[in-house]
C-alpha cells in the first residue's frame, strides 16, 4: 500500500514538470513568432503595391462633399453615374511597404507589385511626388473645363504661353523666352491648343516653323527648327494654355491626385451643361487624361481601375485607346470596356451605352 502511494506521488511532479516544459516551449514559439511579425513590419522593402481604389461618382459626392459644382452657367438635372477611378498605392519614396505588406500583396490577386525604380526616378522625394500629383490634378481639371465648355457650345478664348524650352532645343532657346505667347504657325493664326495641334501636324519633322509670338506686347516671328518625336514635328517647347472660362467650376476630390480623371471630369461638366442625363441613368466609369485639344491620354494602373469600377457597380468603362492592350484577359465579369481616343469618342460612347446601342463600338479586353 505504502509502496503504491509513493509511486503515485513520485509520478505527479513529473507530469507537472512536463506541462511546464510544454508551456515554456509554446511561450517561446509565440515570442519568436511575435518578434518575427514585428520585425516584418519594421523591415521596409523598395517596392510599390497597387490595388483597386475608390471610384467616386463625379455627379455625386465624395467624402461628404459634392464633387462637381458649376456657377455662372445654366445647368440641367442629371442622373446615373460617371465614375472616375483610382488606384490605392502602398510604397514609393518615403513610404515603402513593410516586408509583411509585401508578402500579403503576393497573395492578393488584385495587387500589382512593382520595383520602386520602375515607377519613380532615383532621388525622388515624397514631397515631390505629392506636388506633382497635385499639379497634374489641377491641370486635368483645367483641361476638362475647357474641353467640356467647348463641346457644350461655349466660346472659350485661349492664350498659348511658352512655359519652358528643352535643353536639346538649343536654337529655340536662343530665339524664344518663357512667357512668350504663340500667335501663329507658318502664317496661320493660333487661337487655341486645337489650332496649334492642327497646324503642327502639317509640319514635316526637321522643317523650320515660322513661329509668330508676342513678347511684352511686341509681335515677333522666328524660324524655329523642329525634330522628330513619334513621327511628329516638335519644337521642344513646354506650353501653358491659359483659357478664359465663361463660368466657374469647382471640383472637390479630397487628396486624390494625378491627371487620370480628366476625361470623366469633362464628361460630368458636359452632362450638367446639356439637357437630359447623358448616362441614361446607368453607372459608367472610366479613366484617361484630357488635354485642352480634347485628346484622351493613357494612364497607369488600368487593370486595378477596371476592378475598382466593377466593385463600385459600373457596368461600362471608358478606357484610353493606348491602354487597351493591357486589358486583354483582365476585364472583370459584368463590365464592358470601350476604347476612346477623344472627348467626342467619349461622349458618343456614353450616349450609345445610355440607349443600349453599343453594337459596333470599339472595345478593349
Tab-separated table of N, CA and C in Angstrom, residues 245-342:
chain	number	residue	atom	x	y	z
A	245	UNK	N	-12.449	81.099	-68.889
A	245	UNK	CA	-13.698	80.352	-68.812
A	245	UNK	C	-14.906	81.279	-68.663
A	246	UNK	N	-16.023	80.945	-69.324
A	246	UNK	CA	-17.237	81.770	-69.217
A	246	UNK	C	-18.059	81.478	-67.958
A	247	UNK	N	-17.646	80.505	-67.185
A	247	UNK	CA	-18.339	80.184	-65.933
A	247	UNK	C	-17.316	79.566	-64.987
A	248	UNK	N	-17.716	79.355	-63.743
A	248	UNK	CA	-16.798	78.829	-62.733
A	248	UNK	C	-17.107	77.366	-62.422
A	249	UNK	N	-16.044	76.581	-62.287
A	249	UNK	CA	-16.177	75.162	-61.966
A	249	UNK	C	-15.387	74.874	-60.701
A	250	UNK	N	-16.004	74.176	-59.769
A	250	UNK	CA	-15.292	73.722	-58.577
A	250	UNK	C	-15.391	72.206	-58.496
A	251	UNK	N	-14.234	71.558	-58.362
A	251	UNK	CA	-14.184	70.102	-58.265
A	251	UNK	C	-13.536	69.734	-56.941
A	252	UNK	N	-14.233	68.928	-56.150
A	252	UNK	CA	-13.745	68.539	-54.826
A	252	UNK	C	-13.543	67.028	-54.775
A	253	UNK	N	-12.282	66.607	-54.668
A	253	UNK	CA	-11.979	65.168	-54.638
A	253	UNK	C	-11.019	64.811	-53.501
A	254	UNK	N	-10.986	65.608	-52.458
A	254	UNK	CA	-10.118	65.304	-51.322
A	254	UNK	C	-8.660	65.332	-51.715
A	255	UNK	N	-7.908	64.315	-51.281
A	255	UNK	CA	-6.472	64.289	-51.569
A	255	UNK	C	-6.127	63.407	-52.764
A	256	UNK	N	-7.107	63.088	-53.600
A	256	UNK	CA	-6.833	62.323	-54.818
A	256	UNK	C	-5.998	63.191	-55.762
A	257	UNK	N	-4.917	62.621	-56.295
A	257	UNK	CA	-4.048	63.384	-57.184
A	257	UNK	C	-3.846	62.692	-58.518
A	258	UNK	N	-3.081	63.351	-59.402
A	258	UNK	CA	-2.795	62.789	-60.715
A	258	UNK	C	-3.749	63.291	-61.782
A	259	UNK	N	-3.421	63.014	-63.056
A	259	UNK	CA	-4.188	63.562	-64.175
A	259	UNK	C	-5.247	62.647	-64.764
A	260	UNK	N	-5.396	61.424	-64.224
A	260	UNK	CA	-6.176	60.405	-64.942
A	260	UNK	C	-7.687	60.582	-64.902
A	261	UNK	N	-8.181	61.529	-64.096
A	261	UNK	CA	-9.632	61.727	-64.026
A	261	UNK	C	-10.125	62.757	-65.042
A	262	UNK	N	-9.236	63.301	-65.846
A	262	UNK	CA	-9.603	64.379	-66.764
A	262	UNK	C	-10.781	64.062	-67.668
A	263	UNK	N	-10.792	62.888	-68.265
A	263	UNK	CA	-11.871	62.528	-69.188
A	263	UNK	C	-13.223	62.474	-68.484
A	264	UNK	N	-13.248	61.877	-67.292
A	264	UNK	CA	-14.519	61.757	-66.576
A	264	UNK	C	-14.983	63.113	-66.048
A	265	UNK	N	-14.060	63.990	-65.664
A	265	UNK	CA	-14.436	65.349	-65.274
A	265	UNK	C	-15.088	66.069	-66.454
A	266	UNK	N	-14.471	65.941	-67.632
A	266	UNK	CA	-15.011	66.608	-68.817
A	266	UNK	C	-16.424	66.112	-69.128
A	267	UNK	N	-16.644	64.813	-69.034
A	267	UNK	CA	-17.969	64.256	-69.301
A	267	UNK	C	-18.996	64.762	-68.288
A	268	UNK	N	-18.601	64.842	-67.029
A	268	UNK	CA	-19.530	65.298	-65.986
A	268	UNK	C	-19.914	66.758	-66.197
A	269	UNK	N	-18.937	67.598	-66.518
A	269	UNK	CA	-19.228	69.019	-66.765
A	269	UNK	C	-20.149	69.158	-67.980
A	270	UNK	N	-19.821	68.435	-69.047
A	270	UNK	CA	-20.645	68.464	-70.258
A	270	UNK	C	-22.074	68.004	-69.948
A	271	UNK	N	-22.196	66.964	-69.133
A	271	UNK	CA	-23.511	66.427	-68.776
A	271	UNK	C	-24.353	67.488	-68.068
A	272	UNK	N	-23.766	68.220	-67.148
A	272	UNK	CA	-24.524	69.224	-66.405
A	272	UNK	C	-24.833	70.462	-67.243
A	273	UNK	N	-24.059	70.686	-68.298
A	273	UNK	CA	-24.298	71.855	-69.154
A	273	UNK	C	-25.311	71.584	-70.257
A	274	UNK	N	-25.699	70.331	-70.434
A	274	UNK	CA	-26.600	69.974	-71.539
A	274	UNK	C	-27.855	69.279	-71.004
A	275	UNK	N	-28.981	69.437	-71.684
A	275	UNK	CA	-30.250	68.853	-71.206
A	275	UNK	C	-30.216	67.328	-71.200
A	276	UNK	N	-30.914	66.738	-70.238
A	276	UNK	CA	-31.034	65.284	-70.169
A	276	UNK	C	-29.846	64.630	-69.488
A	277	UNK	N	-30.056	63.401	-69.054
A	277	UNK	CA	-28.992	62.632	-68.404
A	277	UNK	C	-28.150	61.940	-69.468
A	278	UNK	N	-26.891	62.311	-69.574
A	278	UNK	CA	-26.002	61.739	-70.583
A	278	UNK	C	-25.928	60.222	-70.450
A	279	UNK	N	-25.958	59.720	-69.217
A	279	UNK	CA	-25.802	58.284	-68.970
A	279	UNK	C	-27.095	57.496	-69.138
A	280	UNK	N	-28.218	58.185	-69.253
A	280	UNK	CA	-29.491	57.494	-69.277
A	280	UNK	C	-29.786	56.809	-67.957
A	281	UNK	N	-29.142	57.276	-66.886
A	281	UNK	CA	-29.347	56.690	-65.570
A	281	UNK	C	-28.455	55.506	-65.264
A	282	UNK	N	-27.559	55.151	-66.176
A	282	UNK	CA	-26.684	53.993	-65.976
A	282	UNK	C	-25.398	54.387	-65.246
A	283	UNK	N	-24.729	53.354	-64.712
A	283	UNK	CA	-23.486	53.572	-63.973
A	283	UNK	C	-22.301	53.283	-64.909
A	284	UNK	N	-21.608	54.346	-65.280
A	284	UNK	CA	-20.498	54.245	-66.226
A	284	UNK	C	-19.243	54.796	-65.569
A	285	UNK	N	-18.154	54.074	-65.695
A	285	UNK	CA	-16.879	54.504	-65.122
A	285	UNK	C	-15.870	54.686	-66.239
A	286	UNK	N	-14.702	55.225	-65.899
A	286	UNK	CA	-13.674	55.398	-66.906
A	286	UNK	C	-12.438	56.058	-66.348
A	287	UNK	N	-11.500	56.278	-67.246
A	287	UNK	CA	-10.247	56.915	-66.882
A	287	UNK	C	-9.620	57.500	-68.136
A	288	UNK	N	-8.549	58.264	-67.959
A	288	UNK	CA	-7.856	58.866	-69.091
A	288	UNK	C	-7.559	60.329	-68.860
A	289	UNK	N	-6.371	60.740	-69.226
A	289	UNK	CA	-6.045	62.159	-69.162
A	289	UNK	C	-6.826	62.895	-70.245
A	290	UNK	N	-6.905	64.207	-70.109
A	290	UNK	CA	-7.589	65.023	-71.111
A	290	UNK	C	-6.776	66.287	-71.336
A	291	UNK	N	-6.343	66.520	-72.584
A	291	UNK	CA	-5.656	67.782	-72.860
A	291	UNK	C	-6.648	68.783	-73.436
A	292	UNK	N	-6.215	70.021	-73.563
A	292	UNK	CA	-7.149	71.066	-73.979
A	292	UNK	C	-7.559	70.956	-75.443
A	293	UNK	N	-6.898	70.044	-76.193
A	293	UNK	CA	-7.315	69.781	-77.569
A	293	UNK	C	-8.392	68.702	-77.632
A	294	UNK	N	-8.708	68.098	-76.472
A	294	UNK	CA	-9.759	67.090	-76.433
A	294	UNK	C	-9.294	65.673	-76.639
A	295	UNK	N	-7.994	65.424	-76.533
A	295	UNK	CA	-7.464	64.074	-76.711
A	295	UNK	C	-7.384	63.343	-75.379
A	296	UNK	N	-7.771	62.070	-75.394
A	296	UNK	CA	-7.716	61.217	-74.206
A	296	UNK	C	-6.356	60.529	-74.173
A	297	UNK	N	-5.650	60.646	-73.043
A	297	UNK	CA	-4.311	60.082	-72.936
A	297	UNK	C	-4.245	58.872	-72.030
A	298	UNK	N	-3.203	58.065	-72.214
A	298	UNK	CA	-3.003	56.847	-71.438
A	298	UNK	C	-2.694	57.169	-69.976
A	299	UNK	N	-2.975	56.180	-69.120
A	299	UNK	CA	-2.757	56.335	-67.682
A	299	UNK	C	-2.116	55.058	-67.130
A	300	UNK	N	-1.750	55.084	-65.857
A	300	UNK	CA	-1.211	53.899	-65.202
A	300	UNK	C	-2.285	53.204	-64.380
A	301	UNK	N	-2.066	51.923	-64.076
A	301	UNK	CA	-2.974	51.193	-63.202
A	301	UNK	C	-4.312	50.831	-63.810
A	302	UNK	N	-4.358	50.641	-65.124
A	302	UNK	CA	-5.634	50.392	-65.788
A	302	UNK	C	-6.290	49.096	-65.298
A	303	UNK	N	-5.506	48.066	-65.004
A	303	UNK	CA	-6.097	46.797	-64.567
A	303	UNK	C	-6.757	46.941	-63.197
A	304	UNK	N	-6.119	47.702	-62.304
A	304	UNK	CA	-6.711	47.935	-60.991
A	304	UNK	C	-7.973	48.784	-61.117
A	305	UNK	N	-7.974	49.703	-62.063
A	305	UNK	CA	-9.107	50.622	-62.197
A	305	UNK	C	-10.366	49.932	-62.713
A	306	UNK	N	-10.228	48.975	-63.609
A	306	UNK	CA	-11.437	48.277	-64.076
A	306	UNK	C	-12.029	47.428	-62.946
A	307	UNK	N	-11.167	46.877	-62.098
A	307	UNK	CA	-11.666	46.110	-60.951
A	307	UNK	C	-12.397	47.041	-59.986
A	308	UNK	N	-11.802	48.208	-59.709
A	308	UNK	CA	-12.451	49.176	-58.822
A	308	UNK	C	-13.777	49.662	-59.373
A	309	UNK	N	-13.835	49.818	-60.691
A	309	UNK	CA	-15.082	50.260	-61.328
A	309	UNK	C	-16.188	49.224	-61.150
A	310	UNK	N	-15.843	47.968	-61.362
A	310	UNK	CA	-16.857	46.913	-61.212
A	310	UNK	C	-17.306	46.802	-59.758
A	311	UNK	N	-16.370	46.941	-58.825
A	311	UNK	CA	-16.719	46.883	-57.410
A	311	UNK	C	-17.659	48.024	-57.019
A	312	UNK	N	-17.555	49.159	-57.744
A	312	UNK	CA	-18.420	50.306	-57.467
A	312	UNK	C	-19.784	50.186	-58.136
A	313	UNK	N	-19.985	49.120	-58.913
A	313	UNK	CA	-21.288	48.885	-59.538
A	313	UNK	C	-21.390	49.309	-60.985
A	314	UNK	N	-20.283	49.749	-61.591
A	314	UNK	CA	-20.318	50.158	-63.001
A	314	UNK	C	-20.445	48.931	-63.903
A	315	UNK	N	-21.164	49.102	-65.006
A	315	UNK	CA	-21.301	48.026	-65.984
A	315	UNK	C	-20.637	48.363	-67.308
A	316	UNK	N	-20.201	49.631	-67.452
A	316	UNK	CA	-19.497	50.060	-68.655
A	316	UNK	C	-18.299	50.895	-68.234
A	317	UNK	N	-17.228	50.820	-69.030
A	317	UNK	CA	-15.988	51.505	-68.684
A	317	UNK	C	-15.372	52.105	-69.939
A	318	UNK	N	-14.913	53.358	-69.836
A	318	UNK	CA	-14.219	54.021	-70.936
A	318	UNK	C	-12.718	53.962	-70.683
A	319	UNK	N	-11.975	53.347	-71.615
A	319	UNK	CA	-10.527	53.196	-71.460
A	319	UNK	C	-9.800	53.931	-72.579
A	320	UNK	N	-8.688	54.598	-72.262
A	320	UNK	CA	-7.892	55.235	-73.309
A	320	UNK	C	-7.449	54.215	-74.352
A	321	UNK	N	-7.463	54.606	-75.613
A	321	UNK	CA	-7.080	53.687	-76.687
A	321	UNK	C	-5.693	53.093	-76.452
A	322	UNK	N	-4.764	53.904	-75.927
A	322	UNK	CA	-3.393	53.432	-75.737
A	322	UNK	C	-3.242	52.472	-74.567
A	323	UNK	N	-4.291	52.262	-73.773
A	323	UNK	CA	-4.240	51.303	-72.665
A	323	UNK	C	-4.929	49.988	-72.991
A	324	UNK	N	-5.579	49.919	-74.148
A	324	UNK	CA	-6.396	48.749	-74.470
A	324	UNK	C	-5.632	47.427	-74.395
A	325	UNK	N	-4.417	47.412	-74.926
A	325	UNK	CA	-3.652	46.166	-74.981
A	325	UNK	C	-3.415	45.583	-73.591
A	326	UNK	N	-3.300	46.439	-72.563
A	326	UNK	CA	-3.031	45.980	-71.201
A	326	UNK	C	-4.214	45.214	-70.605
A	327	UNK	N	-5.398	45.412	-71.171
A	327	UNK	CA	-6.598	44.823	-70.588
A	327	UNK	C	-6.961	43.467	-71.170
A	328	UNK	N	-6.195	42.975	-72.130
A	328	UNK	CA	-6.510	41.689	-72.723
A	328	UNK	C	-6.459	40.598	-71.657
A	329	UNK	N	-7.591	39.961	-71.417
A	329	UNK	CA	-7.664	38.916	-70.413
A	329	UNK	C	-7.785	39.430	-68.989
A	330	UNK	N	-8.013	40.733	-68.820
A	330	UNK	CA	-8.062	41.301	-67.466
A	330	UNK	C	-9.304	42.163	-67.237
A	331	UNK	N	-10.382	41.874	-67.951
A	331	UNK	CA	-11.628	42.621	-67.754
A	331	UNK	C	-12.548	41.824	-66.838
A	332	UNK	N	-12.989	42.409	-65.733
A	332	UNK	CA	-13.863	41.679	-64.794
A	332	UNK	C	-15.189	41.295	-65.442
A	333	UNK	N	-15.753	40.213	-64.979
A	333	UNK	CA	-17.055	39.766	-65.463
A	333	UNK	C	-18.111	40.825	-65.154
A	334	UNK	N	-18.988	41.073	-66.122
A	334	UNK	CA	-20.059	42.046	-65.929
A	334	UNK	C	-19.707	43.458	-66.322
A	335	UNK	N	-18.483	43.663	-66.833
A	335	UNK	CA	-18.045	45.002	-67.228
A	335	UNK	C	-17.689	45.019	-68.709
A	336	UNK	N	-18.284	45.943	-69.453
A	336	UNK	CA	-17.937	46.149	-70.859
A	336	UNK	C	-16.990	47.335	-70.942
A	337	UNK	N	-15.846	47.145	-71.612
A	337	UNK	CA	-14.834	48.194	-71.706
A	337	UNK	C	-14.767	48.715	-73.136
A	338	UNK	N	-14.912	50.027	-73.293
A	338	UNK	CA	-14.947	50.655	-74.611
A	338	UNK	C	-13.715	51.555	-74.809
A	339	UNK	N	-13.176	51.514	-75.997
A	339	UNK	CA	-11.971	52.279	-76.327
A	339	UNK	C	-12.346	53.688	-76.780
A	340	UNK	N	-11.693	54.699	-76.213
A	340	UNK	CA	-11.933	56.091	-76.609
A	340	UNK	C	-10.603	56.809	-76.800
A	341	UNK	N	-10.557	57.714	-77.774
A	341	UNK	CA	-9.326	58.462	-78.058
A	341	UNK	C	-9.519	59.964	-77.930
A	342	UNK	N	-10.769	60.426	-77.994
A	342	UNK	CA	-11.047	61.857	-77.915
A	342	UNK	C	-12.293	62.097	-77.065
